CSV table of C-alpha atoms in Angstrom, one decimal:
chain,number,residue,atom,x,y,z
J,1,MET,CA,-41.4,51.5,36.0
J,2,ASN,CA,-37.7,51.9,35.2
J,3,LEU,CA,-36.0,50.9,32.0
J,4,ALA,CA,-32.4,50.7,30.9
J,5,SER,CA,-30.2,49.0,28.3
J,6,ILE,CA,-27.2,47.0,29.5
J,7,ALA,CA,-26.4,46.1,25.9
J,8,SER,CA,-28.5,46.3,22.7
J,9,GLY,CA,-27.2,45.4,19.3
J,10,SER,CA,-26.6,42.4,16.8
J,11,SER,CA,-23.8,41.1,19.0
J,12,GLY,CA,-25.8,40.9,22.3
J,13,ASN,CA,-28.7,42.1,24.2
J,14,CYS,CA,-29.8,42.5,27.7
J,15,ILE,CA,-32.3,45.0,29.1
J,16,TYR,CA,-33.2,45.9,32.8
J,17,VAL,CA,-36.7,46.7,33.8
J,18,GLY,CA,-37.9,47.3,37.3
J,19,ASN,CA,-38.9,49.6,40.2
J,20,GLU,CA,-37.9,50.2,43.6
J,21,LYS,CA,-39.0,46.8,44.8
J,22,SER,CA,-38.8,44.5,41.8
J,23,HIS,CA,-36.0,43.8,39.2
J,24,PHE,CA,-36.1,41.8,36.0
J,25,LEU,CA,-34.0,41.2,32.9
J,26,ILE,CA,-35.3,40.9,29.3
J,27,ASP,CA,-32.8,38.6,27.5
J,28,ALA,CA,-29.3,37.6,28.5
J,29,GLY,CA,-27.4,37.7,25.3
J,30,ILE,CA,-24.0,38.9,26.8
J,31,SER,CA,-21.6,37.5,29.3
J,32,ARG,CA,-22.5,37.2,33.0
J,33,LYS,CA,-19.6,39.5,33.7
J,34,ARG,CA,-21.2,42.2,31.6
J,35,ILE,CA,-24.6,41.7,33.0
J,36,VAL,CA,-23.4,42.1,36.6
J,37,GLU,CA,-21.2,45.1,35.8
J,38,GLY,CA,-24.2,46.7,34.0
J,39,LEU,CA,-26.5,46.2,37.1
J,40,THR,CA,-23.8,47.2,39.4
J,41,GLN,CA,-23.6,50.5,37.4
J,42,MET,CA,-27.2,50.9,37.8
J,43,GLU,CA,-27.0,50.2,41.6
J,44,VAL,CA,-29.1,46.9,41.2
J,45,ALA,CA,-27.6,43.9,42.9
J,46,PRO,CA,-27.6,40.9,40.5
J,47,GLU,CA,-28.9,38.7,43.4
J,48,THR,CA,-32.2,40.7,43.5
J,49,ILE,CA,-33.1,40.0,39.9
J,50,GLN,CA,-36.4,38.1,40.2
J,51,GLY,CA,-36.7,36.7,36.7
J,52,ILE,CA,-35.4,36.8,33.2
J,53,PHE,CA,-37.9,37.1,30.3
J,54,VAL,CA,-36.5,35.8,26.9
J,55,THR,CA,-37.8,37.2,23.7
J,56,HIS,CA,-36.5,34.4,21.5
J,57,GLU,CA,-33.8,31.7,21.3
J,58,HIS,CA,-31.2,33.4,19.0
J,59,MET,CA,-27.8,33.4,20.5
J,60,ASP,CA,-27.5,37.3,20.7
J,61,HIS,CA,-30.4,37.0,23.3
J,62,ILE,CA,-29.4,33.9,25.2
J,63,SER,CA,-25.7,33.4,25.1
J,64,GLY,CA,-25.1,34.5,28.6
J,65,LEU,CA,-28.3,32.8,30.1
J,66,GLY,CA,-26.6,29.4,31.2
J,67,VAL,CA,-23.6,30.9,33.1
J,68,PHE,CA,-25.9,33.5,34.7
J,69,LEU,CA,-28.3,30.9,35.9
J,70,ARG,CA,-25.5,28.8,37.4
J,71,LYS,CA,-24.6,31.8,39.6
J,72,TYR,CA,-28.0,33.3,40.1
J,73,PRO,CA,-30.8,30.6,39.7
J,74,VAL,CA,-33.8,32.8,38.9
J,75,PRO,CA,-36.9,31.8,37.0
J,76,VAL,CA,-36.8,32.2,33.1
J,77,PHE,CA,-39.9,32.9,31.3
J,78,ALA,CA,-40.4,32.3,27.6
J,79,THR,CA,-42.9,30.7,25.3
J,80,ALA,CA,-43.0,27.0,25.3
J,81,LYS,CA,-41.4,26.6,21.9
J,82,THR,CA,-38.6,29.1,22.9
J,83,ILE,CA,-38.0,27.1,25.9
J,84,ASP,CA,-37.5,23.9,23.8
J,85,GLU,CA,-35.1,25.7,21.6
J,86,ILE,CA,-33.1,27.1,24.6
J,87,LEU,CA,-32.8,23.8,26.3
J,88,SER,CA,-31.6,22.1,23.1
J,89,THR,CA,-28.7,24.7,22.7
J,90,SER,CA,-25.7,22.8,23.9
J,91,SER,CA,-23.5,25.9,24.1
J,92,LEU,CA,-25.5,27.1,27.1
J,93,GLY,CA,-24.0,24.3,29.2
J,94,LYS,CA,-25.9,22.7,32.0
J,95,VAL,CA,-29.0,24.5,33.2
J,96,ASP,CA,-31.7,23.6,35.6
J,97,LYS,CA,-34.7,22.9,33.6
J,98,ASN,CA,-37.0,23.5,36.5
J,99,LEU,CA,-36.2,27.2,36.3
J,100,PHE,CA,-37.9,27.6,33.1
J,101,GLU,CA,-41.6,28.6,33.0
J,102,SER,CA,-43.8,28.9,29.9
J,103,ILE,CA,-45.9,31.9,29.1
J,104,THR,CA,-48.5,32.6,26.5
J,105,PRO,CA,-48.7,35.8,24.5
J,106,ASP,CA,-51.5,38.1,25.4
J,107,ASN,CA,-51.9,36.2,28.9
J,108,PRO,CA,-50.0,38.5,31.3
J,109,ILE,CA,-48.4,37.2,34.4
J,110,TYR,CA,-48.0,39.1,37.6
J,111,MET,CA,-45.2,39.3,40.1
J,112,ASP,CA,-45.1,41.5,43.1
J,113,GLY,CA,-47.8,43.8,41.7
J,114,ILE,CA,-46.1,44.0,38.4
J,115,LYS,CA,-47.8,42.9,35.1
J,116,ILE,CA,-45.6,41.4,32.5
J,117,GLU,CA,-47.2,40.7,29.1
J,118,ALA,CA,-45.7,39.0,26.1
J,119,SER,CA,-46.9,40.0,22.6
J,120,ARG,CA,-46.4,38.1,19.4
J,121,ILE,CA,-44.0,39.5,16.8
J,122,LEU,CA,-42.8,38.4,13.4
J,123,HIS,CA,-39.2,37.0,13.3
J,124,ASP,CA,-37.4,34.0,12.0
J,125,ALA,CA,-37.4,32.2,15.4
J,126,ALA,CA,-39.6,29.4,17.0
J,127,ASP,CA,-42.1,31.6,18.8
J,128,PRO,CA,-40.8,35.2,19.3
J,129,VAL,CA,-42.3,37.9,21.5
J,130,CYS,CA,-41.8,41.4,22.8
J,131,TYR,CA,-42.8,42.6,26.3
J,132,THR,CA,-44.5,45.3,28.1
J,133,VAL,CA,-44.0,45.7,31.9
J,134,SER,CA,-46.3,47.9,34.1
J,135,ASP,CA,-47.1,48.8,37.6
J,136,THR,CA,-49.7,51.1,39.1
J,137,GLU,CA,-47.7,54.2,38.0
J,138,SER,CA,-46.3,53.4,34.4
J,139,LYS,CA,-45.7,51.1,31.6
J,140,VAL,CA,-42.5,50.4,29.7
J,141,GLY,CA,-42.1,48.4,26.5
J,142,VAL,CA,-39.2,46.4,24.8
J,143,ALA,CA,-39.7,45.4,21.2
J,144,THR,CA,-36.8,44.2,18.9
J,145,ASP,CA,-36.3,41.6,16.2
J,146,PHE,CA,-39.4,42.0,14.1
J,147,GLY,CA,-39.4,42.6,10.4
J,148,THR,CA,-42.8,44.2,10.3
J,149,TYR,CA,-45.7,45.2,12.4
J,150,ASP,CA,-49.5,45.6,12.5
J,151,GLU,CA,-52.2,47.2,14.4
J,152,TYR,CA,-52.0,44.5,17.0
J,153,LEU,CA,-48.5,45.3,17.9
J,154,VAL,CA,-49.0,49.1,17.7
J,155,GLU,CA,-51.9,48.6,20.2
J,156,LYS,CA,-49.7,46.5,22.6
J,157,LEU,CA,-47.0,49.1,22.7
J,158,GLN,CA,-49.2,52.2,23.1
J,159,GLY,CA,-49.4,53.7,26.4
J,160,CYS,CA,-45.6,53.3,27.4
J,161,GLU,CA,-43.8,55.9,29.2
J,162,SER,CA,-40.6,54.5,28.0
J,163,LEU,CA,-39.7,52.3,25.1
J,164,LEU,CA,-36.9,50.5,23.5
J,165,VAL,CA,-37.6,49.7,19.9
J,166,GLU,CA,-35.5,48.2,17.3
J,167,SER,CA,-33.8,50.4,14.7
J,168,ASN,CA,-31.6,47.7,13.2
J,169,HIS,CA,-30.2,48.9,9.8
J,170,ASP,CA,-30.0,51.5,7.2
J,171,LEU,CA,-31.4,50.1,4.0
J,172,ASN,CA,-28.7,51.6,1.8
J,173,MET,CA,-25.9,50.4,3.9
J,174,LEU,CA,-27.5,47.0,4.0
J,175,MET,CA,-27.8,46.9,0.2
J,176,VAL,CA,-24.3,47.9,-0.7
J,177,GLY,CA,-22.6,46.1,2.2
J,178,PRO,CA,-20.7,42.7,2.3
J,179,TYR,CA,-23.6,40.4,3.4
J,180,PRO,CA,-24.6,37.8,0.9
J,181,TYR,CA,-27.8,38.4,-0.8
J,182,PRO,CA,-29.8,35.6,1.0
J,183,LEU,CA,-28.9,37.2,4.4
J,184,LYS,CA,-29.7,40.7,3.0
J,185,LYS,CA,-33.0,39.3,1.9
J,186,ARG,CA,-33.8,37.8,5.3
J,187,ILE,CA,-33.0,41.0,7.2
J,188,MET,CA,-35.3,43.0,4.9
J,189,GLY,CA,-38.1,40.4,5.0
J,190,ASN,CA,-41.3,40.4,7.2
J,191,LYS,CA,-39.5,38.1,9.6
J,192,GLY,CA,-36.2,40.1,9.7
J,193,HIS,CA,-35.5,43.4,11.3
J,194,LEU,CA,-36.9,47.0,11.2
J,195,SER,CA,-34.9,49.4,9.3
J,196,ASN,CA,-34.4,53.0,10.6
J,197,GLU,CA,-37.1,54.2,8.4
J,198,ARG,CA,-39.6,51.6,9.6
J,199,ALA,CA,-38.7,52.2,13.1
J,200,GLY,CA,-39.7,55.8,12.8
J,201,GLN,CA,-42.9,55.0,11.1
J,202,PHE,CA,-43.7,52.4,13.9
J,203,LEU,CA,-42.9,54.9,16.6
J,204,SER,CA,-45.1,57.5,15.0
J,205,LYS,CA,-48.1,55.2,15.6
J,206,VAL,CA,-47.1,54.1,19.1
J,207,ILE,CA,-46.0,57.4,20.7
J,208,GLY,CA,-48.6,58.9,23.0
J,209,GLU,CA,-48.9,61.8,25.4
J,210,GLU,CA,-47.5,59.7,28.3
J,211,CYS,CA,-44.3,58.9,26.4
J,212,LYS,CA,-41.2,60.4,28.1
J,213,HIS,CA,-38.2,58.5,26.7
J,214,ILE,CA,-37.3,56.2,23.6
J,215,PHE,CA,-34.3,54.1,23.2
J,216,LEU,CA,-33.4,53.0,19.6
J,217,GLY,CA,-31.8,49.6,20.1
J,218,HIS,CA,-30.5,46.4,18.4
J,219,LEU,CA,-28.4,48.4,15.9
J,220,SER,CA,-26.4,46.4,13.3
J,221,LYS,CA,-22.8,46.8,13.7
J,222,GLU,CA,-22.2,46.4,10.0
J,223,ASN,CA,-25.2,48.2,8.7
J,224,ASN,CA,-26.0,51.1,10.8
J,225,TYR,CA,-24.5,53.6,13.3
J,226,GLY,CA,-26.0,55.8,16.0
J,227,GLU,CA,-26.1,59.1,14.4
J,228,LEU,CA,-27.8,57.8,11.3
J,229,ALA,CA,-30.4,55.8,13.1
J,230,TYR,CA,-31.2,58.9,15.2
J,231,GLU,CA,-31.3,61.3,12.3
J,232,THR,CA,-33.4,58.9,10.2
J,233,VAL,CA,-35.9,58.3,12.9
J,234,LYS,CA,-36.2,61.9,13.6
J,235,VAL,CA,-37.0,62.7,10.0
J,236,GLU,CA,-39.6,60.0,9.8
J,237,LEU,CA,-41.3,61.3,13.0
J,238,LEU,CA,-41.4,64.8,11.6
J,239,LEU,CA,-42.9,63.3,8.4
J,240,HIS,CA,-45.7,62.2,10.6
J,241,ASN,CA,-46.1,65.5,12.3
J,242,ILE,CA,-43.9,64.7,15.4
J,243,ASP,CA,-41.2,67.3,15.9
J,244,LEU,CA,-38.6,65.9,18.1
J,245,ASP,CA,-37.3,69.4,18.8
J,246,LYS,CA,-40.6,70.4,20.3
J,247,ALA,CA,-41.8,66.9,21.7
J,248,ASN,CA,-42.2,66.2,25.3
J,249,PHE,CA,-40.1,63.0,25.1
J,250,THR,CA,-36.4,62.4,24.5
J,251,LEU,CA,-34.8,60.0,22.0
J,252,GLN,CA,-31.6,58.2,22.6
J,253,VAL,CA,-29.6,55.4,20.8
J,254,ALA,CA,-28.8,52.4,23.1
J,255,SER,CA,-25.2,51.3,22.8
J,256,ARG,CA,-24.2,48.0,21.7
J,257,ASN,CA,-21.4,47.7,24.4
J,258,ALA,CA,-22.3,50.1,27.3
J,259,PRO,CA,-25.2,50.5,29.7
J,260,THR,CA,-27.4,53.4,29.4
J,261,CYS,CA,-28.8,55.4,32.4
J,262,ILE,CA,-31.9,54.2,34.0
J,263,ILE,CA,-35.1,56.0,32.7
């Protein structure tokens, strides 16, 4: 399976997963123009996208969904509660309700020999999930927007060859930054976002011998930056006996604004 980020950050998210025959998006929180440009850069024709899997209804994950569907009417998969929230979002404009199909966490669906499974996460949304996608050769995972984790989520993300995991904020930057205290409290809470340190701790439990590449994603524009996320996660991994300089996998920060290469 291939994995690439078209955009990943607090201002918009869209992730590509697929293989030679099948192509999917996880979230559509940026403009159709940017999605198409990112896919084109990856040499994936937008009309070959076979479905969009939505993690939750926050605008940085769905803002481009309506305009994309009006040009490319593909199936949209999400939990039933998330679909209800999406369809009640007036800013998306007119969308064909028949394109939406509900999924249930822990009950995978299969499309063209590819297994897509949603797993429950903790976030302040209606019914948020993360996804793993696998074929006969490999498995990839995309997990963002969760304030904490447990053994259930660790188990679900284990075995991935490539991962995109949230590394949202630096705790010190958040605490001294301009956000009002209730927002800071929300971000730090169990239904908020993973800090850089917590991302490293989570990855230390998830990484296995099959892991080849990790993207750090969903970085906050105000409370983080790429070099800090990278170095903090690197230190946390080292504290858990994973030396990035000697590891068999690579670590990369996904840009908020530019596509990554396909892994």
